[in-house]
Amino acid sequence: MFTLTKLYEFSASYSSGDRVIAHNYRLTAVFKNVSEALERDLDAKIQSVLIKKIRSRDLGRDVDFLHGASLSDTALLKAFWPLIATSAVPGRLLSLSLERDSHTRWTLTDT
C-alpha cells in the first residue's frame, strides 16, 4: 500500500489578551487510497477549503469556522480534520500534523 503525504505552509496569527501571536505553520496530511490521477484534484480542494481561508489571516477574527474556538495547536487540528478528510474522498485521511516551530509538532491520527 502506498500513502500520499501533502505539505502545506502558511502564516497566521491570533489575539491573546492584548497581544497578537503569529506563527509560520507547516501542515502535513497523510492519505491512503489516493491515486496519482486524483492527487492534483486533492491538492486543489485542500487549497480551496482550507489553506486560502487561513493563510495570512487572524484565525480567531477572519476565519468563519474558527470564530469563538480555541486556537491551540490541537484544537486547530481537530477543526482542520473534517475539511481535509472530506476533500480526500474516495481516499482516506490517515494523519494530520501541525508544526508551529522547529521544536513542536502535534499529530492527530485516524483511529
Coordinates of N, CA and C in Angstrom, one line a residue, residues 19-56:
R19 N -2.2 40.9 23.2 CA -1.0 40.5 22.4 C -1.5 39.8 21.1
V20 N -0.8 40.0 20.0 CA -1.0 39.3 18.8 C 0.1 38.3 18.6
I21 N -0.2 37.1 18.5 CA 0.7 36.0 18.3 C 0.7 35.5 16.9
A22 N 1.8 35.4 16.3 CA 1.9 34.9 14.9 C 2.9 33.7 14.8
H23 N 2.5 32.8 13.9 CA 3.4 31.7 13.6 C 3.5 31.4 12.1
N24 N 4.5 30.7 11.7 CA 4.7 30.2 10.4 C 4.4 28.7 10.6
Y25 N 3.3 28.2 10.2 CA 2.9 26.8 10.4 C 3.2 25.9 9.2
R26 N 3.4 24.7 9.5 CA 3.5 23.6 8.5 C 2.5 22.6 8.8
L27 N 1.6 22.3 7.8 CA 0.6 21.3 8.0 C 0.9 20.1 7.1
T28 N 0.9 18.9 7.7 CA 1.3 17.7 6.9 C 0.1 16.8 7.0
A29 N -0.4 16.3 5.8 CA -1.5 15.4 5.8 C -1.1 14.1 5.1
V30 N -1.4 13.0 5.6 CA -1.1 11.7 5.1 C -2.4 11.0 4.7
F31 N -2.4 10.5 3.5 CA -3.6 9.8 2.9 C -3.3 8.4 2.4
K32 N -4.3 7.6 2.3 CA -4.2 6.4 1.6 C -5.4 6.3 0.6
N33 N -5.2 5.4 -0.4 CA -6.2 5.2 -1.4 C -6.5 6.5 -2.3
V34 N -5.4 7.2 -2.5 CA -5.5 8.4 -3.4 C -4.6 8.0 -4.6
S35 N -5.2 8.0 -5.8 CA -4.4 7.7 -7.0 C -3.6 8.9 -7.5
E36 N -2.6 8.6 -8.3 CA -1.8 9.7 -8.8 C -2.7 10.6 -9.6
A37 N -3.6 10.1 -10.3 CA -4.5 10.9 -11.1 C -5.4 11.9 -10.3
L38 N -5.7 11.5 -9.1 CA -6.6 12.3 -8.2 C -5.8 13.2 -7.3
E39 N -4.5 13.1 -7.3 CA -3.6 13.9 -6.4 C -3.7 15.4 -6.6
R40 N -3.8 15.7 -7.9 CA -3.8 17.2 -8.2 C -5.2 17.8 -7.8
D41 N -6.3 17.0 -8.0 CA -7.6 17.5 -7.5 C -7.6 17.6 -6.0
L42 N -7.0 16.7 -5.3 CA -7.0 16.7 -3.9 C -6.3 18.0 -3.4
D43 N -5.2 18.3 -4.0 CA -4.4 19.5 -3.6 C -5.3 20.7 -3.9
A44 N -5.9 20.8 -5.0 CA -6.8 22.0 -5.3 C -7.9 22.1 -4.3
K45 N -8.5 21.0 -3.9 CA -9.6 21.1 -2.9 C -9.1 21.6 -1.6
I46 N -8.0 21.1 -1.1 CA -7.5 21.5 0.2 C -7.1 22.9 0.2
Q47 N -6.5 23.4 -0.9 CA -6.2 24.8 -1.1 C -7.4 25.6 -0.9
S48 N -8.5 25.2 -1.6 CA -9.7 26.0 -1.6 C -10.5 26.0 -0.3
V49 N -10.7 24.8 0.3 CA -11.5 24.7 1.5 C -10.8 25.1 2.8
L50 N -9.4 25.1 2.8 CA -8.7 25.4 4.0 C -7.6 26.4 3.8
I51 N -6.6 26.1 3.1 CA -5.4 27.0 3.1 C -5.7 28.4 2.7
K52 N -6.4 28.6 1.6 CA -6.7 30.0 1.2 C -7.5 30.8 2.3
K53 N -8.2 30.1 3.1 CA -9.0 30.7 4.2 C -8.2 31.1 5.4
I54 N -7.1 30.4 5.6 CA -6.3 30.6 6.8 C -5.0 31.3 6.6
R55 N -4.5 31.3 5.4 CA -3.2 31.9 5.1 C -3.2 33.4 5.3
S56 N -2.3 33.9 6.1 CA -2.1 35.3 6.4 C -3.3 35.9 7.0

